[in-house]
Coordinates of C-alpha atoms and ligand atoms in Angstrom, one line a residue:
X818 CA 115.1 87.6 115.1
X819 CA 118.9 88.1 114.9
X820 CA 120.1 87.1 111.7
X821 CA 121.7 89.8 109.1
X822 CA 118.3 90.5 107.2
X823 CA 116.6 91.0 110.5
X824 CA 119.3 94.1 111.5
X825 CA 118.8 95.3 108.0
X826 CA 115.3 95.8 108.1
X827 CA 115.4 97.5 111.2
X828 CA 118.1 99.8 110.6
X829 CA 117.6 102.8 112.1
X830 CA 115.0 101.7 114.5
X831 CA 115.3 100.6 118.2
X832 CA 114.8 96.9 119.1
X833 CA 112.4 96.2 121.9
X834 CA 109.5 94.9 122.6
X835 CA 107.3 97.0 122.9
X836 CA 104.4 95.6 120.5
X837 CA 105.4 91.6 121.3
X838 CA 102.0 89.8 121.2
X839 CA 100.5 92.0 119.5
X840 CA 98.9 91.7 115.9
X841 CA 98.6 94.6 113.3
X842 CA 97.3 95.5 109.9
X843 CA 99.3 97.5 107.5
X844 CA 97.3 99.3 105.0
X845 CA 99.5 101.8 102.3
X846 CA 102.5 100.3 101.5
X847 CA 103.7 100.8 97.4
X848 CA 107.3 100.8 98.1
X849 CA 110.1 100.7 100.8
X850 CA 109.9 104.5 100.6
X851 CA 106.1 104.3 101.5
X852 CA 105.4 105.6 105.3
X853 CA 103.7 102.6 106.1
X854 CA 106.6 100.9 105.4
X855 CA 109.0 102.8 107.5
X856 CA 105.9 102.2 110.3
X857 CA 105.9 98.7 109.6
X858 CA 110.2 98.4 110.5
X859 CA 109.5 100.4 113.2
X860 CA 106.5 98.0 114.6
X861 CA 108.7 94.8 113.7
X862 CA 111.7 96.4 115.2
X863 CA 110.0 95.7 118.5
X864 CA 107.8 92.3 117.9
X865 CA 104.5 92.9 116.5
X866 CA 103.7 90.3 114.6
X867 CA 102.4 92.2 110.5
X868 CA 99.9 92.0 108.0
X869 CA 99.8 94.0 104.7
X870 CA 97.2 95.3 102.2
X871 CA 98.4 96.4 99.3
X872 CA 95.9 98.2 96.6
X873 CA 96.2 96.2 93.6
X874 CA 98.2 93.2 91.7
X875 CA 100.2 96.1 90.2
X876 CA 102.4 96.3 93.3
X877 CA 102.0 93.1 94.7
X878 CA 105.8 92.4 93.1
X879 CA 107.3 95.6 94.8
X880 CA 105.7 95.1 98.2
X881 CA 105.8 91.1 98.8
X882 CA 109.4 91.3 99.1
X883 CA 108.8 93.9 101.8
X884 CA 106.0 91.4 103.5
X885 CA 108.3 88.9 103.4
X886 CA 111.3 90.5 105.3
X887 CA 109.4 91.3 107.9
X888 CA 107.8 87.6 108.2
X889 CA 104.4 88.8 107.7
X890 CA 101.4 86.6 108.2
X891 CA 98.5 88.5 106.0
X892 CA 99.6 89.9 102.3
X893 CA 96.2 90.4 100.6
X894 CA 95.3 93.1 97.7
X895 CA 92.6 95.6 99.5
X896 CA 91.5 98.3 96.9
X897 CA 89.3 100.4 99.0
X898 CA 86.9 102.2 97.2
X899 CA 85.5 98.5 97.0
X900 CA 83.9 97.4 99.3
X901 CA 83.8 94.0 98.4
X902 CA 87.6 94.2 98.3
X903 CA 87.4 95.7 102.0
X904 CA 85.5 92.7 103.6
X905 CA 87.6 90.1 102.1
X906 CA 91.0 91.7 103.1
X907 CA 89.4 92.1 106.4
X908 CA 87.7 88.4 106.2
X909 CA 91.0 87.1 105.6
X910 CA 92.4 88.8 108.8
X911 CA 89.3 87.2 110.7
X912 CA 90.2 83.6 109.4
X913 CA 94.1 83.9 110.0
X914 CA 94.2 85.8 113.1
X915 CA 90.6 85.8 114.7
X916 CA 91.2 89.1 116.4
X917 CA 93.3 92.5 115.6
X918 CA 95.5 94.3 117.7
X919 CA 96.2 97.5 115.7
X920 CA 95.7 98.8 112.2
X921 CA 97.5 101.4 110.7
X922 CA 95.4 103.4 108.1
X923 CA 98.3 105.2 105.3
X924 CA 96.4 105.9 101.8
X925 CA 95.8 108.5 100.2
X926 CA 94.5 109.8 96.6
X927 CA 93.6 112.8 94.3
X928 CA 94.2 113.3 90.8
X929 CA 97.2 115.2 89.8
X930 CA 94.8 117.7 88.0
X931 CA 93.3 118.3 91.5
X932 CA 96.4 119.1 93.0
X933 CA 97.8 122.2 91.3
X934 CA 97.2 125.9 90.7
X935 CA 93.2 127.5 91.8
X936 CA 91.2 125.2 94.0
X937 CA 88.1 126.8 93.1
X938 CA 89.1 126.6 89.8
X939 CA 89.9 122.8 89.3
X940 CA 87.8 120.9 92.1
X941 CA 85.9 119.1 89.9
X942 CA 82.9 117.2 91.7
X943 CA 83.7 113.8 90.6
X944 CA 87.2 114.3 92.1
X945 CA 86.2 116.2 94.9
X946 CA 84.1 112.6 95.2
X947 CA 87.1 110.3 94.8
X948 CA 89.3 112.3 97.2
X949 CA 87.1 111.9 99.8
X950 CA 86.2 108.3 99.1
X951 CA 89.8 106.8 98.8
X952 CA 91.4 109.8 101.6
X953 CA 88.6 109.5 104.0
X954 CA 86.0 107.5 103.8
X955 CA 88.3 104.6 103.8
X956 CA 89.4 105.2 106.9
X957 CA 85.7 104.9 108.3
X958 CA 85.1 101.6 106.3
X959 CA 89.0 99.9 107.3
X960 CA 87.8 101.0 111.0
X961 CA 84.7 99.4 111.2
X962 CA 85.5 96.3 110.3
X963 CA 88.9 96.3 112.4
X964 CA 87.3 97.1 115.4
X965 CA 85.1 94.6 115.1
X966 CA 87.6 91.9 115.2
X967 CA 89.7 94.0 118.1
X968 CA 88.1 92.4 121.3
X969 CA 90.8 93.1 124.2
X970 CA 91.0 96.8 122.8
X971 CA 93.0 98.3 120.2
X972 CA 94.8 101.2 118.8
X973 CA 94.6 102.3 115.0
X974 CA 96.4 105.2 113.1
X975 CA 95.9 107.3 109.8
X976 CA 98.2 109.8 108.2
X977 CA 97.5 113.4 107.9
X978 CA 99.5 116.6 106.8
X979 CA 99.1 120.5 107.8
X980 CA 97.5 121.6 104.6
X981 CA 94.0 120.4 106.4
X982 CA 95.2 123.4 108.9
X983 CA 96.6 125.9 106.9
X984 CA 96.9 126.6 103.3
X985 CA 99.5 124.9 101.0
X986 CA 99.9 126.1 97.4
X987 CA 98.5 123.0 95.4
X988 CA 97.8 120.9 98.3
X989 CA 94.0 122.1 97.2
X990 CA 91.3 119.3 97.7
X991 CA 93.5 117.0 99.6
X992 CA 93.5 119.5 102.3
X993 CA 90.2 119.3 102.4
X994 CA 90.1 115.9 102.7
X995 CA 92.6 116.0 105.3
X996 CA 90.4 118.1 107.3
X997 CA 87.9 114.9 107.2
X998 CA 90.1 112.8 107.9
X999 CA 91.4 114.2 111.0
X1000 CA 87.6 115.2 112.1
X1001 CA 86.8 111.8 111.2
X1002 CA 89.7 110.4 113.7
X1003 CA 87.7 112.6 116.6
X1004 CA 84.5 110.9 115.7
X1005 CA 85.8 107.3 115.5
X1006 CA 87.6 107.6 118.5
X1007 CA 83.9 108.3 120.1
X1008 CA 82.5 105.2 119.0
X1009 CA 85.5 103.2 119.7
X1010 CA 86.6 104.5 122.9
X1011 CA 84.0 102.3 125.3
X1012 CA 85.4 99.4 123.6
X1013 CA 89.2 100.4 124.4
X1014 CA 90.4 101.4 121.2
X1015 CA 92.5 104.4 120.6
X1016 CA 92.2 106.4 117.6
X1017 CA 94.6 108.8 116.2
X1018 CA 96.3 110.8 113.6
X1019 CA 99.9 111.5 113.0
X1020 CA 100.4 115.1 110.9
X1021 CA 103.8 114.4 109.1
X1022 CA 106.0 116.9 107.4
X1023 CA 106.8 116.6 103.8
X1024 CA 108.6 113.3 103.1
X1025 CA 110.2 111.7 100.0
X1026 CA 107.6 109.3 99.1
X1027 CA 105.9 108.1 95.3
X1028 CA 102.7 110.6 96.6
X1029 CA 105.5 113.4 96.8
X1030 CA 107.3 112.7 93.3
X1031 CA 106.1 115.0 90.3
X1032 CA 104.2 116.9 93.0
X1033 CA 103.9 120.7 91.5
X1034 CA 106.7 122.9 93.8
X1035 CA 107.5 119.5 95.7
X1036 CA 110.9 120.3 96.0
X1037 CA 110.5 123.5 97.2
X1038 CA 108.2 122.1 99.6
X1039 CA 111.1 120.0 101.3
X1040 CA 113.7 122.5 101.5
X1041 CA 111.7 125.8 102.6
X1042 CA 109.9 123.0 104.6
X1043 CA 113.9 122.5 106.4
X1044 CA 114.8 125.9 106.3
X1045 CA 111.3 127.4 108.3
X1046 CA 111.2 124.2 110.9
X1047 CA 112.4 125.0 114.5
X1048 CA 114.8 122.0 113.7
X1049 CA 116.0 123.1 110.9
X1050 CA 115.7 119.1 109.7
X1051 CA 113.7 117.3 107.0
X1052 CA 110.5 115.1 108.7
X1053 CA 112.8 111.8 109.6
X1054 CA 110.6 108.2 108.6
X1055 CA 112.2 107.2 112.1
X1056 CA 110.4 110.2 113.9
X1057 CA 107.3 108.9 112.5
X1058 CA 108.0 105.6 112.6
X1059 CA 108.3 106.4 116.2
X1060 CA 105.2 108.3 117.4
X1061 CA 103.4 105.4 115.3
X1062 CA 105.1 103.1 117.6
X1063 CA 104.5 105.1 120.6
X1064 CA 100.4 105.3 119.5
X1065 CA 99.9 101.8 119.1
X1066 CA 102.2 100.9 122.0
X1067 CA 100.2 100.3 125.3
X1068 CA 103.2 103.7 125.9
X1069 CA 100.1 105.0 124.7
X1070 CA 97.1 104.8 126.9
X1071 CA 94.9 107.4 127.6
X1072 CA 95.5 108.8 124.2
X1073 CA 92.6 109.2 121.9
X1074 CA 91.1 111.7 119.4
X1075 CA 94.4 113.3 119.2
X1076 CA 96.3 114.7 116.7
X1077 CA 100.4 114.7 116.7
X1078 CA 102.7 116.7 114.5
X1079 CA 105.4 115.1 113.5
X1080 CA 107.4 117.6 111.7
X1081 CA 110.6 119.5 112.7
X1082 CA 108.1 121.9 114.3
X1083 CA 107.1 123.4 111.1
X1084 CA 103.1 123.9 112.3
X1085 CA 104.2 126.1 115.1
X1086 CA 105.9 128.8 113.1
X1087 CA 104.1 131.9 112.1
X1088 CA 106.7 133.9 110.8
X1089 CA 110.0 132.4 109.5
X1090 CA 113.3 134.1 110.9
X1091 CA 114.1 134.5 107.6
X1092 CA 111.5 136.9 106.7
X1093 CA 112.9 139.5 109.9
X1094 CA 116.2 139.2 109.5
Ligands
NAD1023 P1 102.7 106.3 99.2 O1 102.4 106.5 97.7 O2 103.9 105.4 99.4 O3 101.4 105.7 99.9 C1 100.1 106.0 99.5 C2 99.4 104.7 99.5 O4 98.0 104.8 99.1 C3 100.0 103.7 98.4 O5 100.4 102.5 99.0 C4 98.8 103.4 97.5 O6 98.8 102.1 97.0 C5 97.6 103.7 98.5 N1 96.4 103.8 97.8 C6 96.0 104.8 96.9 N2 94.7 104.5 96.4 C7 94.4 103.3 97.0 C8 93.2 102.5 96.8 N3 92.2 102.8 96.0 N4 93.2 101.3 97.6 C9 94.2 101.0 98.4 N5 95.3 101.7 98.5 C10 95.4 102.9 97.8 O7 102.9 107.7 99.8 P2 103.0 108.1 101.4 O8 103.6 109.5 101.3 O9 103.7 107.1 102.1 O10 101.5 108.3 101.8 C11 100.9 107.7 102.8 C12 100.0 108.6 103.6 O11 100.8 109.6 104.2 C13 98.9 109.3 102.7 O12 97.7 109.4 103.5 C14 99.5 110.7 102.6 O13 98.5 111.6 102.4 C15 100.2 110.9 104.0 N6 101.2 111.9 104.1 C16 102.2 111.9 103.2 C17 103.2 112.9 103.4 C18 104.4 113.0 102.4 O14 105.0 114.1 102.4 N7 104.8 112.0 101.7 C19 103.1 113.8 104.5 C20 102.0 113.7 105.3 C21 101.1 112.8 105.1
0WE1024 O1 99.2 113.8 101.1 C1 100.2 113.9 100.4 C2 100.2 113.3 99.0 C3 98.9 113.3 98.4 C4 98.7 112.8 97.0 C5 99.7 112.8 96.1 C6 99.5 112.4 94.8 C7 100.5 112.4 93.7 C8 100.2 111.6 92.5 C9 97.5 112.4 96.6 N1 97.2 112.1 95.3 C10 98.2 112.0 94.4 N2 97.8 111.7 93.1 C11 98.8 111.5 92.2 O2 98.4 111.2 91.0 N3 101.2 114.7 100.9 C12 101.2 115.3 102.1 C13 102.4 115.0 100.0 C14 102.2 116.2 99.3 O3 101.4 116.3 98.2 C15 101.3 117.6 97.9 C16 102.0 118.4 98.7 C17 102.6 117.5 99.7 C18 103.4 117.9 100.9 C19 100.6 118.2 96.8 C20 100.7 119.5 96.6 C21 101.4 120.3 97.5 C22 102.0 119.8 98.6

């Protein structure tokens, strides 16, 4: 756990061991810019022991390295508007591990056409359909079948962002979606909650990942997103990486159905300063 490639990997991330013992699935990693990578760090950082899904063959080159860093036991494709793909990634985590500690629940998808200019205008139904499908009904169909291999209780995450709250110019139908996923993560957490499991969302600030690049005004998005924040910071992947850790710790317990910002503060301001002054 010592040796030079370890400290790399977890640079910027405090050791512990916090999650030692305890098992986890990674779903959403493309690159070592994805979140669920720098969640992943975090999580090895202080002992869990990882699996990864990744969506297709196409990325299996850029995130097996990844896997592989961070010792992971489980690297299996999981495209999850399949379901057949579903049950065999989970099936797999079944025969390897017979039980699941934590899953953490990162994806995300619209078409780029979907995400820019009137959302009346260009929400067409079939993407409308595939938003939801890949953004939020994956998260019901990746928690279901987790849960039912979590039998001393459990903690899962999914990623959100404010424009399920608020408007965001562009943001459009993935808002929406948000907004189901985060309702979803109140319902789940229902079901789940007599077993033990713990169910919530983390809302992050704009962050430098492939879903942000070519992103209509994405640039803008980061620096007004600085400028307005009560930090006056970017969203760090180490905050995140933390309050992921901090969820699916037992540092946790007795949180459920909850929602957590994680983002300089930028979905408590109403007015900027900027605007008064
Ligand atoms: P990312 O592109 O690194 O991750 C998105 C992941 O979704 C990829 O790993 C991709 O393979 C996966 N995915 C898409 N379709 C899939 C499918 N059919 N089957 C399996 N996997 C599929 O980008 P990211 O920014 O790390 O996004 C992760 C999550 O964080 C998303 O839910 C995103 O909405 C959310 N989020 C991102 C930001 C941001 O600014 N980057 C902010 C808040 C929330
Ligand atoms: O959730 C996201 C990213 C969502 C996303 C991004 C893409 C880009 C490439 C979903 N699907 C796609 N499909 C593609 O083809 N974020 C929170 C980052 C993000 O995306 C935006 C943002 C922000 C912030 C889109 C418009 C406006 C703001």
């Amino acid at each position: 756990m010592s040796d030079a490639a370890t400290d790399d990997v977890t640079e910027g991330f405090p050791r512990g061991k916090l999650m030692r013992g305890k098992r986890g699935l990674i779903m959403g990693v493309a690159n070592k810019n994805s979140i669920a990578w720098g969640i992943a760090r975090q999580l090895f950082a202080q002992g869990a022991e990882l699996g990864f899904t990744y969506q297709g063959e196409a990325l299996a080159k850029r995130v097996r390295p990844l896997a592989d860093s961070v010792n992971a036991s489980i690297f299996t494709p999981c495209d999850v508007s399949d379901d057949a793909s579903m049950d065999a990634a989970f099936a797999e985590v079944q025969e390897k591990w017979g039980e699941l500690d934590f899953l953490v629940h990162s994806i995300g998808f619209s078409e780029r056409g979907g995400l820019q200019g009137s959302f009346v205008e260009n929400t067409t139904r079939e993407n409308f359909k595939l938003t939801m499908d890949i953004s939020v009904y994956s998260f019901v169909a990746a928690a279901k079948r987790a849960s039912a291999l979590m039998h001393n209780g459990g903690s899962m995450i999914t990623m959100s962002y404010l424009g399920s709250e608020r408007v965001i110019p562009n943001y459009n139908v993935m808002g929406v979606a948000k907004a189901a996923l985060e309702s979803s993560t109140r319902y789940i957490a229902k079901d789940l909650g007599p077993k033990g499991i713990r169910v919530n969302t983390i809302s992050a600030g704009p962050m430098r990942t492939l879903a942000m690049a070519g992103i209509t005004g994405g640039r803008g998005m980061i620096s007004t997103g600085k400028e307005w924040s009560l930090l006056k910071e970017d969203t760090s992947m180490e905050g995140v990486a933390g309050t992921a850790l901090w969820l699916l710790s037992d540092l946790g317990r007795s949180v459920t159905g909850e929602m957590m910002h994680v983002d300089a503060g930028f979905h408590a301001v109403g007015m900027p300063e900027e605007e008064v002054s």
